[in-house]
Tab-separated table of C-alpha atoms in Angstrom:
chain	number	residue	atom	x	y	z
A	1	MET	CA	-15.654	28.975	16.842
A	2	LYS	CA	-17.840	27.318	19.370
A	3	THR	CA	-16.966	23.805	20.353
A	4	VAL	CA	-20.003	21.758	21.321
A	5	ASN	CA	-19.502	19.597	24.345
A	6	THR	CA	-20.251	16.158	23.069
A	7	PRO	CA	-19.042	12.847	24.586
A	8	ARG	CA	-15.635	11.610	23.419
A	9	PRO	CA	-15.115	8.015	22.789
A	10	ALA	CA	-11.883	6.111	23.229
A	11	ARG	CA	-8.923	7.286	21.125
A	12	ARG	CA	-9.614	6.702	17.403
A	13	ARG	CA	-6.872	4.391	16.201
A	14	SER	CA	-8.079	1.297	14.455
A	15	ARG	CA	-6.993	2.841	11.211
A	16	ALA	CA	-6.920	-0.125	9.019
A	17	GLY	CA	-10.613	-0.231	8.781
A	18	THR	CA	-10.673	3.238	7.213
A	19	ALA	CA	-9.757	2.190	3.752
A	20	LEU	CA	-10.268	3.849	0.364
A	21	ALA	CA	-11.210	2.684	-3.073
A	22	ALA	CA	-12.183	3.905	-6.557
A	23	CYS	CA	-15.773	3.792	-7.563
A	24	ALA	CA	-16.971	2.298	-10.870
A	25	THR	CA	-16.758	5.614	-12.581
A	26	ALA	CA	-13.456	6.697	-11.035
A	27	ALA	CA	-11.638	7.212	-14.277
A	28	ALA	CA	-14.229	9.684	-15.511
A	29	LEU	CA	-14.374	11.452	-12.130
A	30	ALA	CA	-10.588	11.741	-11.999
A	31	LEU	CA	-10.543	13.368	-15.471
A	32	ALA	CA	-13.607	15.570	-15.145
A	33	GLY	CA	-13.527	16.356	-11.323
A	34	CYS	CA	-17.273	15.603	-11.196
A	35	SER	CA	-19.960	13.023	-11.069
A	36	ALA	CA	-23.268	12.779	-12.848
A	37	GLY	CA	-25.721	15.485	-11.992
A	38	GLY	CA	-26.188	17.586	-8.872
A	39	ASP	CA	-28.684	17.636	-5.989
A	40	ASP	CA	-29.517	21.286	-5.909
A	41	HIS	CA	-29.168	24.258	-8.217
A	42	VAL	CA	-25.794	25.854	-7.469
A	43	ALA	CA	-25.199	29.513	-8.211
A	44	ALA	CA	-23.040	30.234	-11.264
A	45	THR	CA	-20.740	32.355	-9.084
A	46	ALA	CA	-19.654	31.865	-5.526
A	47	PRO	CA	-21.272	34.253	-2.999
A	48	THR	CA	-19.254	37.407	-2.361
A	49	HIS	CA	-20.196	37.260	1.380
A	50	LEU	CA	-20.938	34.333	3.609
A	51	SER	CA	-22.633	34.341	6.954
A	52	GLY	CA	-24.431	31.985	9.368
A	53	THR	CA	-23.628	28.872	11.472
A	54	VAL	CA	-22.226	25.648	10.210
A	55	GLN	CA	-22.465	22.441	12.210
A	56	LEU	CA	-19.252	20.370	11.779
A	57	TRP	CA	-19.147	16.782	13.057
A	58	HIS	CA	-16.007	14.793	13.155
A	59	HIS	CA	-14.424	11.627	14.828
A	60	TYR	CA	-11.222	13.197	16.239
A	61	SER	CA	-10.753	13.519	19.918
A	62	GLY	CA	-8.131	14.709	22.365
A	63	ARG	CA	-5.126	16.315	20.932
A	64	GLU	CA	-6.297	15.668	17.342
A	65	ALA	CA	-9.534	17.489	18.072
A	66	GLU	CA	-7.594	20.416	19.205
A	67	VAL	CA	-5.814	20.464	15.875
A	68	ILE	CA	-9.128	20.515	13.971
A	69	GLN	CA	-10.345	23.309	16.226
A	70	SER	CA	-7.314	25.428	15.424
A	71	VAL	CA	-7.706	25.020	11.702
A	72	VAL	CA	-11.404	25.843	11.971
A	73	ASP	CA	-10.488	28.954	13.999
A	74	ASP	CA	-8.307	29.980	11.056
A	75	PHE	CA	-11.318	29.447	8.688
A	76	GLU	CA	-13.465	31.732	10.922
A	77	LYS	CA	-10.844	34.433	10.737
A	78	LYS	CA	-11.044	34.239	6.880
A	79	TYR	CA	-14.863	34.302	7.044
A	80	PRO	CA	-15.671	36.382	10.121
A	81	ASP	CA	-19.405	36.211	9.656
A	82	VAL	CA	-19.465	32.362	9.531
A	83	HIS	CA	-19.436	30.570	12.835
A	84	VAL	CA	-18.655	26.854	13.156
A	85	ASP	CA	-20.131	24.669	15.929
A	86	VAL	CA	-17.818	21.738	16.227
A	87	HIS	CA	-19.072	18.375	17.395
A	88	SER	CA	-15.820	16.466	18.192
A	89	GLY	CA	-15.194	12.884	19.194
A	90	GLN	CA	-18.209	11.432	17.345
A	91	GLN	CA	-17.909	7.840	16.021
A	92	ASP	CA	-18.671	7.564	12.293
A	93	THR	CA	-21.720	5.423	13.036
A	94	LYS	CA	-23.086	8.130	15.286
A	95	ILE	CA	-22.469	10.753	12.654
A	96	THR	CA	-24.333	8.801	9.927
A	97	GLN	CA	-27.173	8.038	12.299
A	98	VAL	CA	-27.615	11.762	13.048
A	99	VAL	CA	-27.578	12.581	9.370
A	100	SER	CA	-30.010	9.898	8.409
A	101	SER	CA	-32.389	10.981	11.149
A	102	GLY	CA	-32.388	14.599	9.929
A	103	GLY	CA	-30.118	15.907	12.693
A	104	ASP	CA	-28.369	19.267	12.591
A	105	VAL	CA	-25.335	18.400	10.451
A	106	ASP	CA	-23.869	20.637	7.708
A	107	ALA	CA	-20.397	19.205	7.150
A	108	MET	CA	-18.790	15.947	8.374
A	109	ILE	CA	-15.329	14.436	8.557
A	110	THR	CA	-15.433	10.640	8.617
A	111	ASN	CA	-13.357	7.646	7.670
A	112	VAL	CA	-13.815	6.637	4.070
A	113	ASN	CA	-14.182	2.933	4.144
A	114	SER	CA	-16.337	2.676	7.191
A	115	THR	CA	-18.712	5.435	6.139
A	116	LEU	CA	-18.579	6.649	2.558
A	117	GLY	CA	-20.476	3.745	0.922
A	118	THR	CA	-23.202	3.842	3.532
A	119	ALA	CA	-23.538	7.666	3.624
A	120	CYS	CA	-22.918	8.874	0.106
A	121	LYS	CA	-26.664	8.992	-0.827
A	122	THR	CA	-27.276	11.402	2.099
A	123	MET	CA	-24.336	13.697	1.097
A	124	ALA	CA	-24.504	16.626	-1.374
A	125	ASP	CA	-22.890	16.232	-4.712
A	126	LEU	CA	-19.784	18.489	-4.667
A	127	ALA	CA	-19.223	18.336	-8.403
A	128	PRO	CA	-21.101	21.519	-9.325
A	129	TYR	CA	-19.225	23.453	-6.570
A	130	MET	CA	-15.967	22.077	-7.775
A	131	ARG	CA	-16.548	22.979	-11.383
A	132	ARG	CA	-17.665	26.464	-10.481
A	133	ASP	CA	-14.773	27.186	-8.115
A	134	GLY	CA	-11.920	25.445	-10.058
A	135	VAL	CA	-11.258	22.555	-7.614
A	136	ARG	CA	-9.855	19.639	-9.576
A	137	THR	CA	-9.439	15.971	-8.635
A	138	THR	CA	-5.901	16.294	-9.952
A	139	ASP	CA	-5.120	18.618	-7.028
A	140	PHE	CA	-4.943	15.530	-4.797
A	141	GLN	CA	-2.371	12.719	-4.637
A	142	GLY	CA	-2.634	9.177	-5.893
A	143	ILE	CA	-5.971	7.476	-5.477
A	144	PHE	CA	-7.423	9.800	-2.941
A	145	ALA	CA	-9.604	11.907	-5.112
A	146	GLU	CA	-11.229	9.076	-7.025
A	147	ALA	CA	-11.637	7.155	-3.810
A	148	THR	CA	-13.820	9.803	-2.137
A	149	ALA	CA	-16.496	9.490	-4.861
A	150	PHE	CA	-18.901	6.570	-4.780
A	151	GLY	CA	-21.575	5.262	-7.031
A	152	GLY	CA	-21.187	8.042	-9.580
A	153	ARG	CA	-21.408	10.799	-6.920
A	154	ARG	CA	-18.713	13.245	-5.775
A	155	CYS	CA	-19.661	12.758	-2.166
A	156	SER	CA	-16.673	14.161	-0.479
A	157	LEU	CA	-13.088	15.303	-0.752
A	158	PRO	CA	-9.939	13.860	1.069
A	159	THR	CA	-8.311	15.712	3.891
A	160	THR	CA	-5.508	13.684	5.457
A	161	SER	CA	-4.502	10.118	4.851
A	162	ASP	CA	-2.943	7.115	6.536
A	163	VAL	CA	-0.215	5.122	4.765
A	164	TYR	CA	1.186	1.885	6.078
A	165	GLY	CA	4.678	0.608	5.813
A	166	LEU	CA	7.415	-1.331	7.547
A	167	TYR	CA	9.169	-0.116	10.682
A	168	TYR	CA	12.400	-1.940	11.491
A	169	ASN	CA	14.938	-1.786	14.345
A	170	THR	CA	18.262	-0.990	12.683
A	171	ASP	CA	20.350	-2.137	15.594
A	172	LEU	CA	18.607	-5.582	15.678
A	173	LEU	CA	18.828	-6.061	11.985
A	174	ARG	CA	22.499	-5.102	11.882
A	175	LYS	CA	23.281	-7.424	14.718
A	176	ALA	CA	21.762	-10.304	12.665
A	177	GLY	CA	23.789	-9.278	9.689
A	178	TYR	CA	21.144	-7.306	7.698
A	179	THR	CA	21.796	-3.935	6.241
A	180	GLU	CA	18.621	-3.521	4.266
A	181	PRO	CA	14.904	-4.154	5.051
A	182	PRO	CA	13.048	-6.923	3.275
A	183	ARG	CA	11.273	-6.253	-0.041
A	184	THR	CA	9.265	-9.484	-0.289
A	185	LEU	CA	7.197	-11.456	2.207
A	186	SER	CA	9.498	-14.440	1.877
A	187	GLN	CA	12.473	-12.139	2.875
A	188	LEU	CA	10.431	-10.789	5.728
A	189	GLU	CA	9.759	-14.276	7.006
A	190	ASP	CA	13.302	-15.427	6.697
A	191	MET	CA	14.637	-12.332	8.458
A	192	ALA	CA	11.924	-12.508	11.165
A	193	LEU	CA	12.650	-16.178	12.012
A	194	ARG	CA	16.372	-15.398	12.273
A	195	LEU	CA	15.674	-12.344	14.457
A	196	THR	CA	13.380	-14.304	16.832
A	197	THR	CA	14.808	-15.421	20.176
A	198	TYR	CA	13.582	-17.920	22.735
A	199	ASN	CA	13.760	-18.401	26.453
A	200	LYS	CA	15.053	-21.655	27.957
A	201	ASP	CA	11.519	-23.005	28.392
A	202	GLY	CA	10.802	-22.465	24.664
A	203	SER	CA	8.712	-19.315	25.063
A	204	LEU	CA	9.443	-16.288	22.981
A	205	ARG	CA	11.866	-13.703	24.278
A	206	THR	CA	11.842	-11.423	21.180
A	207	LEU	CA	10.133	-11.594	17.919
A	208	GLY	CA	11.385	-10.655	14.431
A	209	PHE	CA	7.891	-9.916	13.188
A	210	ASP	CA	4.417	-10.836	14.571
A	211	PRO	CA	2.433	-12.488	11.737
A	212	LEU	CA	-0.829	-12.888	13.610
A	213	VAL	CA	-3.873	-11.255	11.952
A	214	GLY	CA	-5.488	-9.186	14.699
A	215	PHE	CA	-2.120	-8.006	16.093
A	216	GLN	CA	-2.066	-4.281	16.129
A	217	GLN	CA	-2.372	-3.064	12.453
A	218	ASN	CA	-2.290	-6.620	10.911
A	219	THR	CA	-5.622	-6.902	9.113
A	220	SER	CA	-6.993	-8.340	5.955
A	221	ALA	CA	-7.078	-4.746	4.578
A	222	THR	CA	-3.459	-3.938	5.316
A	223	LEU	CA	-2.048	-7.287	4.430
A	224	GLY	CA	-4.184	-7.590	1.315
A	225	GLY	CA	-2.428	-4.528	0.042
A	226	THR	CA	0.733	-6.620	-0.256
A	227	ALA	CA	-0.550	-9.033	-2.758
A	228	ASP	CA	-2.745	-7.407	-5.387
A	229	VAL	CA	-5.729	-9.311	-4.145
A	230	THR	CA	-9.264	-9.143	-5.613
A	231	TRP	CA	-12.022	-8.134	-3.251
A	232	MET	CA	-14.970	-7.469	-5.600
A	233	LYS	CA	-16.072	-8.230	-9.119
A	234	HIS	CA	-19.148	-6.745	-10.785
A	235	GLY	CA	-20.500	-5.667	-7.375
A	236	ASP	CA	-20.115	-9.071	-5.787
A	237	SER	CA	-17.590	-10.461	-3.318
A	238	ALA	CA	-14.797	-12.352	-5.208
A	239	VAL	CA	-12.293	-13.364	-2.598
A	240	ALA	CA	-12.680	-17.125	-3.155
A	241	SER	CA	-11.824	-16.785	-6.809
A	242	SER	CA	-8.703	-14.628	-6.083
A	243	ARG	CA	-5.571	-16.720	-6.345
A	244	GLN	CA	-3.675	-14.028	-4.486
A	245	TRP	CA	-5.890	-14.361	-1.410
A	246	HIS	CA	-5.215	-18.107	-1.320
A	247	ARG	CA	-1.504	-17.540	-1.707
A	248	LEU	CA	-1.334	-14.725	0.879
A	249	ILE	CA	-3.313	-16.583	3.537
A	250	ALA	CA	-1.470	-19.784	2.997
A	251	TRP	CA	1.850	-17.978	3.414
A	252	GLN	CA	0.726	-16.268	6.574
A	253	ARG	CA	-0.624	-19.464	8.149
A	254	ALA	CA	2.507	-21.361	7.372
A	255	PHE	CA	4.586	-18.557	8.881
A	256	VAL	CA	2.425	-18.758	12.124
A	257	GLN	CA	2.886	-22.472	12.283
A	258	LYS	CA	6.707	-22.207	12.133
A	259	ILE	CA	6.753	-20.317	15.297
A	260	GLY	CA	3.579	-21.750	16.840
A	261	TYR	CA	0.137	-20.234	17.154
A	262	ASP	CA	-0.052	-20.771	20.930
A	263	ARG	CA	3.398	-19.437	21.544
A	264	LEU	CA	2.600	-16.262	19.421
A	265	LYS	CA	-0.637	-15.754	21.299
A	266	THR	CA	1.022	-16.036	24.668
A	267	PHE	CA	3.787	-13.690	23.657
A	268	THR	CA	1.389	-11.119	22.190
A	269	ALA	CA	-0.818	-11.130	25.283
A	270	GLY	CA	2.173	-10.096	27.331
A	271	LEU	CA	3.132	-7.114	25.138
A	272	GLY	CA	2.648	-3.408	26.032
A	273	ASP	CA	-0.243	-1.367	24.665
A	274	GLU	CA	0.077	-0.341	21.073
A	275	TRP	CA	-0.512	3.356	21.859
A	276	SER	CA	1.710	3.614	24.959
A	277	ALA	CA	5.432	3.980	25.478
A	278	GLU	CA	5.449	0.156	26.020
A	279	ASN	CA	4.620	-0.464	22.362
A	280	PRO	CA	6.695	-3.666	21.612
A	281	PHE	CA	8.438	-2.121	18.584
A	282	GLN	CA	9.525	0.894	20.500
A	283	THR	CA	10.808	-1.267	23.386
A	284	GLY	CA	12.733	-3.682	21.096
A	285	ARG	CA	10.618	-6.812	21.746
A	286	ILE	CA	9.691	-6.933	18.088
A	287	ALA	CA	12.235	-6.055	15.409
A	288	MET	CA	9.895	-5.244	12.553
A	289	ALA	CA	6.322	-4.122	12.395
A	290	LEU	CA	3.539	-3.128	10.055
A	291	ASP	CA	2.281	0.385	11.122
A	292	GLY	CA	1.252	3.705	9.899
A	293	GLU	CA	2.999	7.046	9.444
A	294	TRP	CA	1.707	8.260	12.808
A	295	ARG	CA	4.199	5.903	14.559
A	296	VAL	CA	7.052	8.301	13.652
A	297	ALA	CA	5.564	10.917	15.998
A	298	PHE	CA	4.977	8.321	18.703
A	299	ILE	CA	8.587	7.233	18.553
A	300	GLU	CA	9.767	10.880	18.622
A	301	ASP	CA	7.739	11.382	21.792
A	302	GLN	CA	8.020	7.998	23.477
A	303	ALA	CA	11.240	6.389	22.290
A	304	PRO	CA	13.507	9.180	20.952
A	305	HIS	CA	16.691	7.039	21.326
A	306	LEU	CA	15.359	4.137	19.271
A	307	HIS	CA	17.405	3.498	16.109
A	308	TYR	CA	15.018	2.583	13.372
A	309	GLY	CA	14.126	2.937	9.818
A	310	THR	CA	11.060	2.890	7.620
A	311	ALA	CA	10.328	1.302	4.232
A	312	PRO	CA	7.488	0.292	2.012
A	313	PHE	CA	5.934	-2.936	3.293
A	314	PRO	CA	7.115	-6.119	1.510
A	315	VAL	CA	5.019	-7.563	-1.233
A	316	LEU	CA	3.963	-11.131	-1.854
A	317	ASP	CA	6.452	-12.959	-4.102
A	318	GLY	CA	5.248	-13.318	-7.654
A	319	SER	CA	1.865	-11.645	-6.891
A	320	GLY	CA	2.245	-8.805	-9.418
A	321	GLN	CA	2.041	-6.275	-6.597
A	322	ARG	CA	4.652	-3.677	-7.162
A	323	TYR	CA	6.991	-2.681	-4.385
A	324	GLY	CA	7.122	0.922	-3.157
A	325	GLY	CA	3.555	1.839	-2.295
A	326	GLY	CA	1.568	0.950	0.766
A	327	PHE	CA	-1.912	0.322	2.026
A	328	VAL	CA	-3.726	3.683	2.263
A	329	SER	CA	-6.771	5.002	3.976
A	330	ALA	CA	-8.061	8.494	4.540
A	331	ALA	CA	-10.434	10.887	6.234
A	332	ASP	CA	-12.848	12.692	4.027
A	333	ILE	CA	-15.093	15.680	4.316
A	334	GLY	CA	-18.553	16.187	2.875
A	335	ILE	CA	-21.840	18.069	3.226
A	336	ASP	CA	-25.175	16.743	4.449
A	337	ASN	CA	-27.544	16.918	1.533
A	338	ARG	CA	-30.231	18.380	3.867
A	339	SER	CA	-28.010	21.288	4.986
A	340	GLU	CA	-29.626	24.653	4.759
A	341	HIS	CA	-26.196	26.296	4.667
A	342	LYS	CA	-24.579	24.572	1.749
A	343	GLU	CA	-22.524	27.517	0.512
A	344	ALA	CA	-21.026	28.133	3.882
A	345	ALA	CA	-20.474	24.440	4.433
A	346	TRP	CA	-18.782	24.162	1.003
A	347	ALA	CA	-16.452	27.032	1.922
A	348	LEU	CA	-15.524	25.094	5.027
A	349	VAL	CA	-15.021	21.871	3.028
A	350	LYS	CA	-13.010	23.576	0.346
A	351	TYR	CA	-10.829	25.299	2.981
A	352	LEU	CA	-10.046	22.161	4.914
A	353	ALA	CA	-9.455	20.083	1.796
A	354	THR	CA	-7.809	22.472	-0.694
A	355	ASP	CA	-6.114	25.244	1.197
A	356	THR	CA	-2.350	24.465	1.278
A	357	GLY	CA	-1.727	26.152	4.603
A	358	ALA	CA	-4.755	24.406	6.213
A	359	ALA	CA	-3.771	21.053	4.803
A	360	VAL	CA	-0.188	21.389	6.119
A	361	LYS	CA	-1.437	22.449	9.532
A	362	LEU	CA	-3.792	19.486	9.697
A	363	ALA	CA	-1.083	17.049	8.620
A	364	ASN	CA	1.507	18.414	11.024
A	365	GLY	CA	-0.984	18.408	13.790
A	366	VAL	CA	-2.591	14.999	13.517
A	367	LYS	CA	0.649	13.484	12.146
A	368	ASN	CA	-0.985	12.144	8.946
A	369	ILE	CA	-0.119	12.400	5.300
A	370	PRO	CA	-1.747	15.260	3.364
A	371	ALA	CA	-3.835	14.236	0.453
A	372	LEU	CA	-3.406	17.587	-1.258
A	373	LYS	CA	-0.415	17.666	-3.596
A	374	SER	CA	0.629	21.215	-2.738
A	375	ALA	CA	0.621	20.380	0.913
A	376	ALA	CA	2.704	17.205	0.446
A	377	ALA	CA	5.293	19.291	-1.461
A	378	SER	CA	5.233	22.216	0.949
A	379	PRO	CA	8.382	23.198	2.807
A	380	GLY	CA	6.188	23.843	5.840
A	381	LEU	CA	5.349	20.156	6.110
A	382	GLN	CA	7.235	18.500	8.975
A	383	ALA	CA	8.741	15.536	7.190
A	384	PRO	CA	11.679	13.821	8.909
A	385	ALA	CA	13.306	10.970	6.937
A	386	PRO	CA	11.244	8.139	8.419
A	387	TYR	CA	7.996	10.128	7.605
A	388	GLN	CA	9.102	10.893	4.108
A	389	THR	CA	8.819	7.174	3.281
A	390	PHE	CA	5.082	7.476	3.713
A	391	ILE	CA	4.743	10.666	1.623
A	392	ASP	CA	6.580	8.884	-1.206
A	393	ALA	CA	4.380	5.769	-0.828
A	394	SER	CA	1.219	7.966	-0.952
A	395	ARG	CA	2.236	9.300	-4.387
A	396	SER	CA	3.118	5.792	-5.742
A	397	PRO	CA	0.853	4.047	-8.236
A	398	ALA	CA	1.698	0.940	-6.272
A	399	SER	CA	-0.355	2.031	-3.278
A	400	ALA	CA	-3.395	-0.164	-2.747
A	401	THR	CA	-6.541	-0.185	-0.634
A	402	SER	CA	-9.713	-2.095	-0.089
A	403	PRO	CA	-13.007	-1.105	-1.761
A	404	VAL	CA	-15.631	1.229	-0.493
A	405	THR	CA	-18.987	-0.539	-0.492
A	406	GLU	CA	-22.498	-0.027	0.885
A	407	ILE	CA	-21.678	-2.184	3.951
A	408	GLY	CA	-18.692	-0.125	5.026
A	409	ALA	CA	-16.214	-1.818	7.352
A	410	THR	CA	-18.257	-5.010	7.382
A	411	LEU	CA	-16.508	-5.986	4.170
A	412	THR	CA	-13.034	-6.332	5.743
A	413	ALA	CA	-14.400	-7.339	9.168
A	414	THR	CA	-15.925	-10.433	7.526
A	415	MET	CA	-12.574	-11.460	6.108
A	416	ASP	CA	-10.863	-10.643	9.396
A	417	ASP	CA	-13.244	-12.958	11.250
A	418	PHE	CA	-12.463	-15.878	8.978
A	419	TRP	CA	-8.728	-15.253	8.864
A	420	THR	CA	-8.255	-15.041	12.632
A	421	GLY	CA	-9.911	-18.470	12.957
A	422	TYR	CA	-8.082	-20.037	10.051
A	423	GLN	CA	-4.729	-19.055	11.380
A	424	GLU	CA	-5.486	-20.842	14.660
A	425	GLY	CA	-6.182	-24.019	12.824
A	426	SER	CA	-9.931	-24.022	13.487
A	427	GLY	CA	-12.929	-23.723	11.249
A	428	PRO	CA	-13.249	-24.707	7.581
A	429	GLY	CA	-10.457	-25.132	5.066
A	430	LEU	CA	-9.145	-22.203	3.021
A	431	THR	CA	-11.279	-22.656	-0.099
A	432	SER	CA	-14.521	-23.355	1.695
A	433	GLY	CA	-13.796	-20.622	4.184
A	434	LEU	CA	-13.309	-18.059	1.507
A	435	LYS	CA	-16.496	-19.147	-0.246
A	436	LYS	CA	-18.370	-18.515	2.923
A	437	VAL	CA	-16.783	-15.127	3.240
A	438	ASP	CA	-18.111	-14.343	-0.314
A	439	THR	CA	-21.545	-15.564	0.804
A	440	ASP	CA	-21.598	-13.532	3.936
A	441	ILE	CA	-20.408	-10.410	2.145
A	442	ASP	CA	-22.952	-10.801	-0.648
A	443	ASN	CA	-25.801	-11.316	1.867
A	444	ALA	CA	-24.843	-8.238	3.692
A	445	LEU	CA	-24.664	-6.216	0.483
A	446	GLY	CA	-27.980	-7.599	-0.614
A	447	LEU	CA	-29.699	-6.552	2.611
A	448	ARG	CA	-28.166	-3.124	2.364
A	449	ARG	CA	-29.043	-2.563	-1.278
A	450	ALA	CA	-32.670	-3.603	-0.677
A	451	LYS	CA	-33.194	-0.762	1.725
């Protein structure tokens, strides 16, 4: 494999914006493993021999890019006459720009929510290849297979996924008299307030849980997954009409006010970097945190003596959201519709997405959850007890996500912008603010759909 020397951006870790969702025809896709039609004629049988060069673009960098490289090396051993040029460390927006401009891309790994809705029309329909080669959507866990189709097209297949849950410091909880993690947001709040300590001047010394939207992985996408919220109806934004959005945001703002917004902002500003050994959960400055499965590996490396547990994240009381799942997002892999090497590219896609050994190696290397069922059940998967929580959540029908749309991450970013202002106490009221969110999202969708 040849690795192309392309610039590497900062570490890819704003994971909450990489959300999944089912398209309107998800049920049919899940049953049939296909979407309507195909872009090109696909041979009735797979080629007996493959050769040529495949250009693979992806967003991983650093250690994670090395993992991708090692798995692609394995692919090249299986197909010795196929060579893969790997363009690593590419932001999703760069990948979609290169594809739309007719650049040399055969296969691409991107983040579903930020990219799939905007790129699906430029991606090959994988359904004919799947039917021919016996790849089924039921080979994948939970919502991942249906989530990687959009607008009636089987644009991509899932590779690895992120699942979010609750991390809690068992020593701090036990000291406060708790033996179990919270299961509802009201329990989370009560425990967090009891676990919070103050300095003599009234400033925060330690925090039970940081409720600020914008703090680390606290976003409208991840928090929305706790409350069975409604994002869209009939292709339009519907947040203002969702009772659960009103209840969730009102709960969060009241929680912030009990501690004090300014006090929380000052405390948060003094915390260590999320991705360093000074992560505040790892140092004991925060007792409970919303985070993804990758934190298990960070703790093993940076805070091996920390006593902690993991659990599904609490749900909003009375919302109808079932406990036991989690907010999920994923990386997906697809083929550029203009590729002149579709069969070789499909072989690479199929290998990375459906080969059990490859999927296990990817998951173990990048410390994510495999979307492939056989990989999630494999004895080769490195799954310590805290990590198993996230595997179980990925299988749960209670797992939730935010929708894939034509405007990508703009959907959740619009809600984030409103919510970060509202928690501060500035801007419009909740109802009028959510109506403006609907308007802004619909305007962005309208502009995109008009292109």
